CSV table of C-alpha atoms and ligand atoms in Angstrom, one decimal:
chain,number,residue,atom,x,y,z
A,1,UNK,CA,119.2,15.0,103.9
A,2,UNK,CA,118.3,14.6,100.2
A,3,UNK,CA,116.4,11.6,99.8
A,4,UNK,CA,117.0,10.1,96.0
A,5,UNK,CA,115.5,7.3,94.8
A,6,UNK,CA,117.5,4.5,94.6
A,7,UNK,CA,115.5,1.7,93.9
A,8,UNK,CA,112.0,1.7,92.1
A,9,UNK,CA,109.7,-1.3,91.4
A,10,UNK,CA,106.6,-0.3,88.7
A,11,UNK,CA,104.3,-3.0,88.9
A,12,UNK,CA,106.6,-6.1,89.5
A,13,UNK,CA,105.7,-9.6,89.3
A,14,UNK,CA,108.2,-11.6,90.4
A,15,UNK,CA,108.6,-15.5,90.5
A,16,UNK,CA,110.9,-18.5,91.1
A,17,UNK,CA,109.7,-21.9,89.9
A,18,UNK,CA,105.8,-21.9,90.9
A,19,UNK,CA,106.3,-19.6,93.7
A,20,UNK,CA,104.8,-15.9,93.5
A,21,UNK,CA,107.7,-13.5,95.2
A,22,UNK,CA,106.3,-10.3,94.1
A,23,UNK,CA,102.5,-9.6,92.8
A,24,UNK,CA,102.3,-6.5,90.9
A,25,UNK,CA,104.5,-4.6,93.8
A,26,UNK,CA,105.2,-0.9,93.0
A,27,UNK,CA,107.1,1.1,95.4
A,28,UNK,CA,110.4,3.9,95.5
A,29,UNK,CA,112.4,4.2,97.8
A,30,UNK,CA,116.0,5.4,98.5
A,31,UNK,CA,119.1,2.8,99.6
A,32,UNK,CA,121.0,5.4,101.6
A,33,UNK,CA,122.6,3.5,104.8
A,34,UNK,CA,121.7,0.2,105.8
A,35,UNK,CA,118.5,-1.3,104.4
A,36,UNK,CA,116.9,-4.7,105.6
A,37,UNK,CA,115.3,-6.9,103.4
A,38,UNK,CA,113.0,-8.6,106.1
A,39,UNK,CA,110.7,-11.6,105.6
A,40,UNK,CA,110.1,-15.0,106.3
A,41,UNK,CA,111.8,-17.9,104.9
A,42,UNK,CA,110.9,-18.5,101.3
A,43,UNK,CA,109.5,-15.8,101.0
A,44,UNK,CA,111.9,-14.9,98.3
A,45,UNK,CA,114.2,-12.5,99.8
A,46,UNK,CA,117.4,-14.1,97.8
A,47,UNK,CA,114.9,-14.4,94.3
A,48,UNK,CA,114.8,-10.6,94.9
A,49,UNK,CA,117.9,-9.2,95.1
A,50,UNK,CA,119.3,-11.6,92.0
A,51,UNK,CA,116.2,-10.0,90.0
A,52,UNK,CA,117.8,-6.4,91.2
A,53,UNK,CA,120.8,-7.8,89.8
A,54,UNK,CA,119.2,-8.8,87.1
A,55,UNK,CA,120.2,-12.4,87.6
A,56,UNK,CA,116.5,-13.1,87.4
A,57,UNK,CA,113.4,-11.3,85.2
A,58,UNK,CA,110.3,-10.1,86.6
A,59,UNK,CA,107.6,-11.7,84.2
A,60,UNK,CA,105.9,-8.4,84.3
A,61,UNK,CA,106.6,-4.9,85.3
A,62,UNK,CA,110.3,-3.0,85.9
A,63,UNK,CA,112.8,-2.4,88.4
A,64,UNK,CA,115.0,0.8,88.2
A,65,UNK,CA,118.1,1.1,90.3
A,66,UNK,CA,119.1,4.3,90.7
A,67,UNK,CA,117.5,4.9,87.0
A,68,UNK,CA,118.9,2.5,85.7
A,69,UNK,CA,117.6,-1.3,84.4
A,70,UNK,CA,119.6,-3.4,86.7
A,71,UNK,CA,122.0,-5.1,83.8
A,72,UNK,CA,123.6,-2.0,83.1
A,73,UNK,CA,124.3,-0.8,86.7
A,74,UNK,CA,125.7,-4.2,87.8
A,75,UNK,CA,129.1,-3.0,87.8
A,76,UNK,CA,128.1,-0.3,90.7
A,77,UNK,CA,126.7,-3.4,92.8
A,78,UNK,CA,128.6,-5.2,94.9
A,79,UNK,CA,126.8,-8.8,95.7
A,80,UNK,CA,127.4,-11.2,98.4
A,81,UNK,CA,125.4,-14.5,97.9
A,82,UNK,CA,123.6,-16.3,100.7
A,83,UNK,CA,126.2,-19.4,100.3
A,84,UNK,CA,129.6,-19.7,98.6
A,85,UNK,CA,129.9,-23.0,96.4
A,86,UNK,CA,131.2,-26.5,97.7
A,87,UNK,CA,133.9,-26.3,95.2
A,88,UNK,CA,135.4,-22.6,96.5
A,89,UNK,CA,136.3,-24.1,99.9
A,90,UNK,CA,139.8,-25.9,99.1
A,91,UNK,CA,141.4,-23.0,97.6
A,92,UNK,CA,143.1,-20.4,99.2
A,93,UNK,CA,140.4,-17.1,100.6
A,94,UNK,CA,142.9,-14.6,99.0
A,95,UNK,CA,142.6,-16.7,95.4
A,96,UNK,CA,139.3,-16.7,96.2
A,97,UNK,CA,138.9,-12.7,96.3
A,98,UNK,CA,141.6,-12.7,93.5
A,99,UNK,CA,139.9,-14.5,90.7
A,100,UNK,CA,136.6,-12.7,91.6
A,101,UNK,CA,138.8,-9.1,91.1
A,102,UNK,CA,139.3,-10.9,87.5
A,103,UNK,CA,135.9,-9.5,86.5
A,104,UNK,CA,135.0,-11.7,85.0
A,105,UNK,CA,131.1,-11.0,86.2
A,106,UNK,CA,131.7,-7.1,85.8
A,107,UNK,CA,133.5,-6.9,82.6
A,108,UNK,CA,136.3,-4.8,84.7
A,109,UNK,CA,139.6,-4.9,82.4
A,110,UNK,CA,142.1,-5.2,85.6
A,111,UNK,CA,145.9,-6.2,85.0
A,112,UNK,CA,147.2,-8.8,86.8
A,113,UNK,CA,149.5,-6.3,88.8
A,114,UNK,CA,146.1,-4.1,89.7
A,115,UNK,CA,144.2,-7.1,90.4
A,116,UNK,CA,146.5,-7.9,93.5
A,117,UNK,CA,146.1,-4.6,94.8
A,118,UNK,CA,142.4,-4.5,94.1
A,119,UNK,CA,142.4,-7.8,96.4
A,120,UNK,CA,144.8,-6.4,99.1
A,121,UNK,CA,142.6,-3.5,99.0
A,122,UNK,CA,139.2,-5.0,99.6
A,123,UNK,CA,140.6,-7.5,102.1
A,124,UNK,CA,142.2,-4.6,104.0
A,125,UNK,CA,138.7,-3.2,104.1
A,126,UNK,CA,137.3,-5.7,105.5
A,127,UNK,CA,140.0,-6.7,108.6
A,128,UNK,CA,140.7,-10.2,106.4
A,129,UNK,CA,144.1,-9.8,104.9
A,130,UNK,CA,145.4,-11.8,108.1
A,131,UNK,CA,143.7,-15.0,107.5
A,132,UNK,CA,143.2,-14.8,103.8
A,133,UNK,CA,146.1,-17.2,102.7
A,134,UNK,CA,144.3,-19.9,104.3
A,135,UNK,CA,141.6,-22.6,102.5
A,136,UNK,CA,138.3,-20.9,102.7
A,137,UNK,CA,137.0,-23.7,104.4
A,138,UNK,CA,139.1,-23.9,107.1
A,139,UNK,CA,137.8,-20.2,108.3
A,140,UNK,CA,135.0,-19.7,111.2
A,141,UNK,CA,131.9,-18.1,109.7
A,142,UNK,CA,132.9,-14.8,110.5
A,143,UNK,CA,135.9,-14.7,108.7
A,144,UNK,CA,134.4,-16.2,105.7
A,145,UNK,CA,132.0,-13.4,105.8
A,146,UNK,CA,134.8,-10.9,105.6
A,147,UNK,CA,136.2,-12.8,102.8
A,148,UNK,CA,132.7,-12.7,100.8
A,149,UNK,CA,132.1,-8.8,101.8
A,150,UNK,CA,136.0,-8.2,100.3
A,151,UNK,CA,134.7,-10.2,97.1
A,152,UNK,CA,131.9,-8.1,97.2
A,153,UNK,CA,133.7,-4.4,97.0
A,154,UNK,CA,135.8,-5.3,94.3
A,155,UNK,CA,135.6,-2.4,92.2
A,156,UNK,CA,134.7,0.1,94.4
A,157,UNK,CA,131.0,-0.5,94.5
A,158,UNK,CA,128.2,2.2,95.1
A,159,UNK,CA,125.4,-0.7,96.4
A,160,UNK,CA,126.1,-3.4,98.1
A,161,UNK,CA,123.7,-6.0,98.1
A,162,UNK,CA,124.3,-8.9,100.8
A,163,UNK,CA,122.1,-11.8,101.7
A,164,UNK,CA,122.6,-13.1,104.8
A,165,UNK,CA,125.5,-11.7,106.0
A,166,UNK,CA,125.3,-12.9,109.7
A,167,UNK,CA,123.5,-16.0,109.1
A,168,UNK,CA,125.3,-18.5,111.4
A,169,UNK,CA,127.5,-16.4,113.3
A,170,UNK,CA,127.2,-15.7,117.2
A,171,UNK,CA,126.3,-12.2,118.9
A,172,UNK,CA,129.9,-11.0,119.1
A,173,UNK,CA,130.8,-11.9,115.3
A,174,UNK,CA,127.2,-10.7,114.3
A,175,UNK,CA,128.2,-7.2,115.4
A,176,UNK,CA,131.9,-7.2,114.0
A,177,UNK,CA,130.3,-7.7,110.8
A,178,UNK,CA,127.3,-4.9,111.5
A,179,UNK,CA,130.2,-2.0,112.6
A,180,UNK,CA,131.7,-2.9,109.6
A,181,UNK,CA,128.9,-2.7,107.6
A,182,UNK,CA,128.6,0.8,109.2
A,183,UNK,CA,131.6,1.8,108.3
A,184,UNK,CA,131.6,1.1,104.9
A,185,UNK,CA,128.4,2.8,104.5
A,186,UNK,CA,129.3,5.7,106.6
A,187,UNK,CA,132.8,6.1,105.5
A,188,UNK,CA,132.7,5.1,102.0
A,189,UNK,CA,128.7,6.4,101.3
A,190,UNK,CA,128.2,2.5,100.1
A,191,UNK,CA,124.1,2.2,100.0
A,192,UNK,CA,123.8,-1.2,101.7
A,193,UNK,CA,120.9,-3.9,100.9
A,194,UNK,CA,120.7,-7.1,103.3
A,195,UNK,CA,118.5,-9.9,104.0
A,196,UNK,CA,118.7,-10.6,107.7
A,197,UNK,CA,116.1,-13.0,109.8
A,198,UNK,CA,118.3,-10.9,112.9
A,199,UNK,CA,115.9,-8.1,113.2
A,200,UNK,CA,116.5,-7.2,116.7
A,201,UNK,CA,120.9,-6.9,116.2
A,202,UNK,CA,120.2,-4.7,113.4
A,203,UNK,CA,116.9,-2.5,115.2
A,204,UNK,CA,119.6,0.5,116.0
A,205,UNK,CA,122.0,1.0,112.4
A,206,UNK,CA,118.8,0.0,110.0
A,207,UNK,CA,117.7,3.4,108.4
A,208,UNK,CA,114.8,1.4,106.9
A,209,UNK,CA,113.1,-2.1,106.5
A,210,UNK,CA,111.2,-3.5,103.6
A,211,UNK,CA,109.3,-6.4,104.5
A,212,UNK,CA,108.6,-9.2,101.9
A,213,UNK,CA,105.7,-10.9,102.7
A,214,UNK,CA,103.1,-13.1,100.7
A,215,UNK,CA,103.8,-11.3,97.3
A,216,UNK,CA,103.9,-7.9,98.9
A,217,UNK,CA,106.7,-5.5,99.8
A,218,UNK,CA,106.2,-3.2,101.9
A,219,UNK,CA,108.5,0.3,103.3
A,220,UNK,CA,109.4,1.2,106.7
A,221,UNK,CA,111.6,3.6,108.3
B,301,ATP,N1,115.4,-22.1,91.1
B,301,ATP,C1,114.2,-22.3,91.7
B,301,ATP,N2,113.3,-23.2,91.2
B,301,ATP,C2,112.1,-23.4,91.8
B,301,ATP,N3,111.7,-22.7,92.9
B,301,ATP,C3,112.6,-21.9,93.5
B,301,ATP,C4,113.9,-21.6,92.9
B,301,ATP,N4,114.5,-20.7,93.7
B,301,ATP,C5,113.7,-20.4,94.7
B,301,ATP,N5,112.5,-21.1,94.6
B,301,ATP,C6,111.4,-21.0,95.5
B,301,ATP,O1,111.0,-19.7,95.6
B,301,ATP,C7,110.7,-19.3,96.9
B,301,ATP,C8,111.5,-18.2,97.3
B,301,ATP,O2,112.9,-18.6,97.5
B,301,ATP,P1,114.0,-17.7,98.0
B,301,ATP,O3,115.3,-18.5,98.1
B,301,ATP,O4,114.0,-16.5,97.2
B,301,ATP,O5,113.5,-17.3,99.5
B,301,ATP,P2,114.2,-16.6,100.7
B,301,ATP,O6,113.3,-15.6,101.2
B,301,ATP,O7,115.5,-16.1,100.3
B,301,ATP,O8,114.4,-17.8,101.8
B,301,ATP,P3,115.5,-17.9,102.9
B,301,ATP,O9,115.1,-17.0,104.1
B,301,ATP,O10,115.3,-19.4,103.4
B,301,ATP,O11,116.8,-17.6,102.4
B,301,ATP,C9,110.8,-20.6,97.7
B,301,ATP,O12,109.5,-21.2,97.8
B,301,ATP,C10,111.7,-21.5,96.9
B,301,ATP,O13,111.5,-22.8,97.1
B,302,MG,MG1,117.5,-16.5,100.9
């Protein structure tokens, strides 16, 4: 298999507030599959993927996604963040997914037509159609994480960049969500970037882990 580089770090340092997420990291490394973002808490798993997204700047150093500086490959990226706001909850999930189809992140140009299909689409994808005319807070965890992976696949992404997608859901809904996570990366060749603190449900579909730890990132397959 040709192994490209998807993601490259050249002497990253990498902060939120006064704590240190990355010191001077370099390291390549490709995003085919599933990759696990591994570390402890506050460690700054979530401060690192919004810097991939370039949500937030290194102080030093670059990061190249797929050869690109992040800002102008954010429309390839799918993200799901680790918590959807307070706010989100009374409204409908399919609004939810609809309004995010708007673009309004992405700078996609979608008529209002193509942005109802886009939302049937993603929600298809993800087995969520059934329950998405329902408030977003009155879904179980499982089904709110098929509404935030829809949300994420708007727009047909190549990456898709996830943190904590099983956080709070039990064994059986921990591997509905890790099929389908297989699925869209084997079917539709999505690269796919979690955090997870479930290292043992992931052990078997995990093509390789990078592990954050105290400023350091390391590779392994
Ligand atoms: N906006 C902020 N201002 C100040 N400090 C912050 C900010 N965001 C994060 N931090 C700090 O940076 C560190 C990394 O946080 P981050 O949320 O990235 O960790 P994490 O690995 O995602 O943790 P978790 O496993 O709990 O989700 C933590 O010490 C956190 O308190
Ligand atoms: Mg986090």
């Amino acid at each position: 298999m040709h192994l490209r580089t998807d993601l490259r770090l050249e002497n990253v340092t990498l902060s939120a507030g006064s704590s240190v997420v990355l010191k001077g990291v370099s390291l390549q490394t490709s995003l085919a599959g599933i990759t696990l973002l591994s570390g402890r808490n506050g460690t700054g798993k979530t401060t690192l993927l919004r810097a991939l997204l370039g949500l937030d700047k290194p102080s030093h150093g670059s990061i190249f996604l797929r050869n690109a500086v992040p800002e102008d490959i954010r429309k390839d990226v799918g993200y799901m963040p680790q918590s959807i706001g307070d706010a989100a909850l009374a409204i409908p999930a399919f609004s939810h997914v609809l309004n995010a189809v708007g673009g309004a992140c992405w700078g996609l140009p979608f008529h209002w037509r193509a942005r109802r299909r886009e939302a049937e689409r993603v929600l298809k994808l993800t087995g969520a159609r059934v329950f998405a005319h329902r408030p977003l807070g009155a879904l179980s965890g499982g089904e709110r994480q098929r509404i935030g992976l829809a949300q994420a696949l708007i727009g047909a992404p190549e990456l898709l960049f996830l943190d904590e997608p099983l956080a709070g859901l039990d064994h059986g809904a921990q591997n509905e969500i890790i099929s389908l996570l297989c699925e869209l990366s084997r079917n539709l060749g999505i690269g796919v970037l979690m955090t997870s603190h479930e290292t043992s449900s992931l052990k078997d579909v995990v093509s390789r882990t990078l592990l954050l730890e105290g400023g350091h990132l390391r590779a392994r397959i």
